[in-house]
């Protein structure tokens, strides 16, 4: 992914919250994996719930673009849109999550293992 | 009347761990030892905690799986009438918001959160809770003094 495609948290200049944003960004793939499971497993209710969660959290962490995409996905699910329409919004959200970055350079947390972060995310 | 101030006890409830982490850091950074925070990701556990009493401010998501925020509000108010209840919600029906008002909710915040707005609302709730606590402590003191004079 090029730097041009990256999207950055609006919190990136706030030292009190930099590490929190790093945790959030690092856990985004876990959220997307859960949404992917719900989508491909046909559990649209769960997909809608996870999209709703993402909508609230992403903007709170300084990623309004992700909130907007999650809102569109949640609406598509709630309105009972076609599978193709839901998939299109899901892919849009997934792309944005992959583009999310804390700031440059990312700090040491980026070097922590995914397993460690997953354990932290799931144990809360 | 001289009432000793103690740290307010705030219970934070949200089914998203990332929101709990963010709100906890935000409140701790701003209020330090003036507010003692407990955070719970499961609403059912929050209901059990509220039943034990001792919660001054409840900051909770309105819509969660299982037990919703309105049930927590009822529980909090039953246990302690001056508990300040603040809702935080991404999307709520008009009916849910009206119910929240009817049941005595102090305020509500929209997700995504605005950090300044969150702190402003919590500060107001904290001050209101302290006033109620002092007023009630004052009435108890007056009663004790009246009994002592008789």
Coordinates of C-alpha atoms in Angstrom, one line a residue:
Chain A
X1 CA 0.0 0.0 0.0
X2 CA 1.4 3.4 -0.9
X3 CA 1.5 6.3 1.6
X4 CA -0.9 8.2 -0.7
X5 CA -3.6 5.7 0.0
X6 CA -3.1 5.8 3.8
X7 CA -5.7 7.5 6.0
X8 CA -4.5 8.9 9.3
X9 CA -6.3 9.4 12.6
X10 CA -7.1 13.0 13.4
X11 CA -5.7 12.2 16.9
X12 CA -2.2 11.7 15.6
X13 CA -0.8 14.8 17.2
X14 CA -2.2 14.0 20.6
X15 CA 0.4 12.1 22.7
X16 CA -2.2 11.2 25.4
X17 CA -4.1 9.1 22.8
X18 CA -1.5 8.0 20.3
X19 CA -1.0 4.6 21.9
X20 CA -4.8 4.0 22.1
X21 CA -5.1 4.8 18.4
X22 CA -2.3 2.4 17.7
X23 CA -4.2 -0.4 19.5
X24 CA -7.3 0.5 17.6
X25 CA -5.7 0.4 14.2
X26 CA -3.9 -2.8 15.0
X27 CA -7.2 -4.5 16.0
X28 CA -9.0 -3.4 12.9
X29 CA -8.2 -6.6 11.0
X30 CA -9.8 -8.5 13.9
X31 CA -13.0 -6.5 13.5
X32 CA -13.0 -7.0 9.7
X33 CA -12.4 -10.8 10.1
X34 CA -15.4 -11.0 12.4
X35 CA -17.5 -9.0 9.9
X36 CA -16.3 -11.3 7.1
X37 CA -17.3 -14.4 9.0
X38 CA -20.8 -12.8 9.6
X39 CA -21.2 -11.9 6.0
X40 CA -20.1 -15.2 4.5
X41 CA -22.0 -17.1 7.2
X42 CA -25.2 -15.3 6.3
X43 CA -25.5 -13.7 9.7
X44 CA -26.6 -10.3 8.6
X45 CA -27.9 -9.4 12.1
X46 CA -24.4 -9.8 13.4
X47 CA -22.9 -8.0 10.5
X48 CA -25.2 -5.1 11.2
X49 CA -24.3 -5.1 14.8
X50 CA -20.6 -5.1 14.1
X51 CA -21.0 -2.4 11.5
X52 CA -22.8 -0.3 14.1
X53 CA -20.0 -0.8 16.6
X54 CA -17.4 0.2 14.0
X55 CA -19.4 3.3 13.1
X56 CA -19.3 4.5 16.7
X57 CA -15.7 3.5 17.4
X58 CA -13.9 4.6 14.3
X59 CA -15.0 8.2 14.3
X60 CA -14.3 8.3 18.0
X61 CA -10.7 7.4 17.2
X62 CA -10.4 10.0 14.6
X63 CA -11.4 8.1 11.5
X64 CA -14.6 9.7 10.1
X65 CA -14.2 8.1 6.7
X66 CA -14.4 4.6 8.3
X67 CA -17.5 5.7 10.3
X68 CA -19.2 6.9 7.1
X69 CA -18.5 3.6 5.3
X70 CA -19.6 1.6 8.3
X71 CA -22.8 3.6 8.5
X72 CA -23.5 2.9 4.8
X73 CA -23.0 -0.8 5.4
X74 CA -25.2 -0.8 8.5
X75 CA -28.0 0.9 6.5
X76 CA -27.7 -1.5 3.6
X77 CA -28.1 -4.4 6.1
X78 CA -31.0 -2.8 7.9
X79 CA -32.8 -1.9 4.7
X80 CA -32.4 -5.5 3.4
X81 CA -30.4 -4.5 0.4
X82 CA -29.2 -7.1 -2.1
X83 CA -26.2 -9.3 -1.2
X84 CA -24.2 -7.6 -4.0
X85 CA -25.0 -4.1 -2.6
X86 CA -24.0 -5.2 0.9
X87 CA -20.8 -6.8 -0.3
X88 CA -19.9 -3.7 -2.2
X89 CA -20.2 -1.6 1.0
X90 CA -18.4 -4.3 3.0
X91 CA -15.5 -4.2 0.6
X92 CA -15.4 -0.4 0.7
X93 CA -15.2 -0.5 4.5
X94 CA -12.5 -3.2 4.4
X95 CA -10.4 -1.2 2.0
X96 CA -10.5 1.9 4.3
X97 CA -9.6 -0.2 7.3
X98 CA -6.6 -1.5 5.5
X99 CA -5.6 2.1 4.7
X100 CA -5.9 3.2 8.3
X101 CA -2.6 4.4 9.9
X102 CA -1.8 6.1 13.2
X103 CA 0.8 8.5 11.9
X104 CA 4.3 8.3 10.4
X105 CA 6.4 6.8 11.7
X106 CA 4.2 4.3 13.5
X107 CA 5.5 3.5 17.0
X108 CA 6.8 0.4 18.7
X109 CA 3.4 -1.1 19.1
X110 CA 3.3 -1.8 15.4
X111 CA 6.0 -4.4 16.1
X112 CA 4.0 -6.3 18.7
X113 CA 2.6 -9.6 17.5
X114 CA -0.9 -10.0 16.2
X115 CA -1.4 -12.8 18.7
X116 CA -0.6 -10.5 21.7
X117 CA -3.0 -7.8 20.4
X118 CA -5.7 -10.4 19.7
X119 CA -5.4 -11.7 23.2
X120 CA -5.7 -8.1 24.6
X121 CA -8.7 -7.3 22.4
X122 CA -10.6 -10.5 23.2
X123 CA -9.9 -10.5 26.9
X124 CA -11.5 -7.1 27.5
Chain B
X1 CA -22.0 22.6 56.9
X2 CA -18.7 21.0 55.9
X3 CA -19.0 17.9 53.9
X4 CA -15.9 15.9 52.9
X5 CA -15.7 15.3 49.2
X6 CA -14.7 11.9 48.1
X7 CA -14.0 10.6 44.6
X8 CA -17.1 10.1 42.5
X9 CA -17.6 6.5 41.4
X10 CA -18.3 6.2 37.7
X11 CA -19.5 3.0 36.0
X12 CA -18.7 2.8 32.3
X13 CA -20.5 0.3 30.2
X14 CA -20.1 -0.4 26.5
X15 CA -20.0 -3.6 24.5
X16 CA -17.1 -2.4 22.5
X17 CA -13.7 -2.7 24.4
X18 CA -12.2 0.0 22.2
X19 CA -14.8 2.5 23.3
X20 CA -14.3 1.5 27.0
X21 CA -10.5 2.0 26.6
X22 CA -10.9 5.4 24.9
X23 CA -13.5 6.7 27.4
X24 CA -11.5 5.5 30.4
X25 CA -8.3 7.2 29.3
X26 CA -10.2 10.4 28.4
X27 CA -11.9 10.6 31.8
X28 CA -8.8 9.6 33.8
X29 CA -6.6 12.1 32.0
X30 CA -9.1 14.9 32.7
X31 CA -10.4 14.1 36.2
X32 CA -7.5 12.2 37.8
X33 CA -8.4 11.1 41.3
X34 CA -11.7 13.0 41.4
X35 CA -13.5 10.2 39.5
X36 CA -12.9 6.5 40.2
X37 CA -13.8 4.5 37.1
X38 CA -15.0 0.9 36.8
X39 CA -15.6 -0.3 33.3
X40 CA -17.6 -3.3 32.1
X41 CA -18.1 -4.7 28.6
X42 CA -21.1 -6.9 29.6
X43 CA -24.4 -5.2 30.4
X44 CA -25.5 -8.1 32.6
X45 CA -22.4 -7.7 34.7
X46 CA -23.1 -4.0 34.9
X47 CA -26.6 -4.7 36.2
X48 CA -25.1 -6.9 39.0
X49 CA -22.7 -4.2 39.8
X50 CA -25.4 -1.5 40.1
X51 CA -27.4 -3.8 42.4
X52 CA -24.5 -3.6 44.9
X53 CA -24.9 0.2 45.0
X54 CA -22.3 2.9 45.4
X55 CA -22.3 4.2 41.8
X56 CA -22.6 7.9 41.5
X57 CA -22.4 8.3 37.7
X58 CA -23.4 5.7 35.1
X59 CA -22.1 6.3 31.6
X60 CA -23.6 3.6 29.4
X61 CA -24.2 2.6 25.8
X62 CA -28.0 2.7 25.2
X63 CA -28.3 -0.3 22.9
X64 CA -26.4 -3.4 23.8
X65 CA -27.1 -7.1 23.4
X66 CA -29.0 -8.7 26.2
X67 CA -29.6 -6.0 28.9
X68 CA -30.0 -2.5 27.3
X69 CA -29.1 0.9 28.8
X70 CA -32.7 1.6 29.9
X71 CA -32.7 -1.4 32.1
X72 CA -29.4 -0.3 33.7
X73 CA -30.9 3.2 34.2
X74 CA -33.9 1.7 36.1
X75 CA -31.5 -0.4 38.2
X76 CA -29.3 2.6 39.0
X77 CA -32.1 4.9 40.0
X78 CA -33.8 2.2 42.1
X79 CA -30.6 1.7 44.1
X80 CA -29.6 5.4 44.4
X81 CA -32.0 8.1 43.2
X82 CA -29.2 10.7 42.7
X83 CA -27.1 8.5 40.4
X84 CA -26.5 10.6 37.3
X85 CA -27.1 8.5 34.1
X86 CA -25.5 9.5 30.9
X87 CA -26.3 7.6 27.7
X88 CA -24.0 7.2 24.8
X89 CA -25.5 6.0 21.6
X90 CA -24.8 5.6 17.9
X91 CA -28.3 5.4 16.8
X92 CA -31.5 5.3 18.8
X93 CA -35.2 5.5 18.2
X94 CA -37.2 8.4 19.3
X95 CA -39.1 6.0 21.6
X96 CA -35.9 4.9 23.3
X97 CA -34.8 8.5 23.9
X98 CA -38.1 9.5 25.2
X99 CA -38.1 6.6 27.6
X100 CA -34.7 7.6 28.8
X101 CA -35.9 11.1 29.5
X102 CA -39.0 9.8 31.3
X103 CA -36.9 7.5 33.5
X104 CA -34.6 10.3 34.6
X105 CA -31.6 10.2 32.3
X106 CA -29.3 13.2 32.9
X107 CA -28.0 13.6 29.3
X108 CA -27.0 11.7 26.2
X109 CA -24.0 11.7 23.9
X110 CA -23.8 10.6 20.3
X111 CA -21.2 8.3 18.8
X112 CA -18.7 9.0 17.3
X113 CA -17.9 10.9 20.5
X114 CA -16.6 14.4 20.7
X115 CA -14.0 14.4 23.5
X116 CA -14.7 17.9 24.7
X117 CA -18.4 17.3 24.7
X118 CA -17.9 14.0 26.7
X119 CA -15.8 15.8 29.3
X120 CA -18.3 18.7 29.6
X121 CA -21.3 16.4 30.2
X122 CA -19.4 14.3 32.7
X123 CA -18.2 17.5 34.6
X124 CA -21.8 18.7 34.8
X125 CA -23.0 15.3 36.0
X126 CA -20.2 15.2 38.6
X127 CA -21.1 18.6 39.9
X128 CA -24.8 17.7 40.1
X129 CA -24.1 14.5 41.9
X130 CA -21.9 16.3 44.4
X131 CA -24.6 18.9 45.1
X132 CA -27.2 16.1 45.7
X133 CA -24.8 14.3 47.9
X134 CA -24.0 17.4 50.0
X135 CA -27.7 18.4 50.2
X136 CA -28.7 15.0 51.5
X137 CA -25.8 14.9 53.9
X138 CA -27.0 18.3 55.1
X139 CA -30.5 17.1 55.8
X140 CA -29.1 14.2 57.8
X141 CA -26.9 16.6 59.8
X142 CA -29.9 18.8 60.5
X143 CA -31.9 15.8 61.8
X144 CA -29.1 14.7 64.1
X145 CA -28.9 18.3 65.5
X146 CA -32.6 18.4 66.0
X147 CA -32.6 15.1 67.8
X148 CA -29.6 16.3 70.0
X149 CA -31.5 19.4 71.0
X150 CA -34.6 17.5 72.1

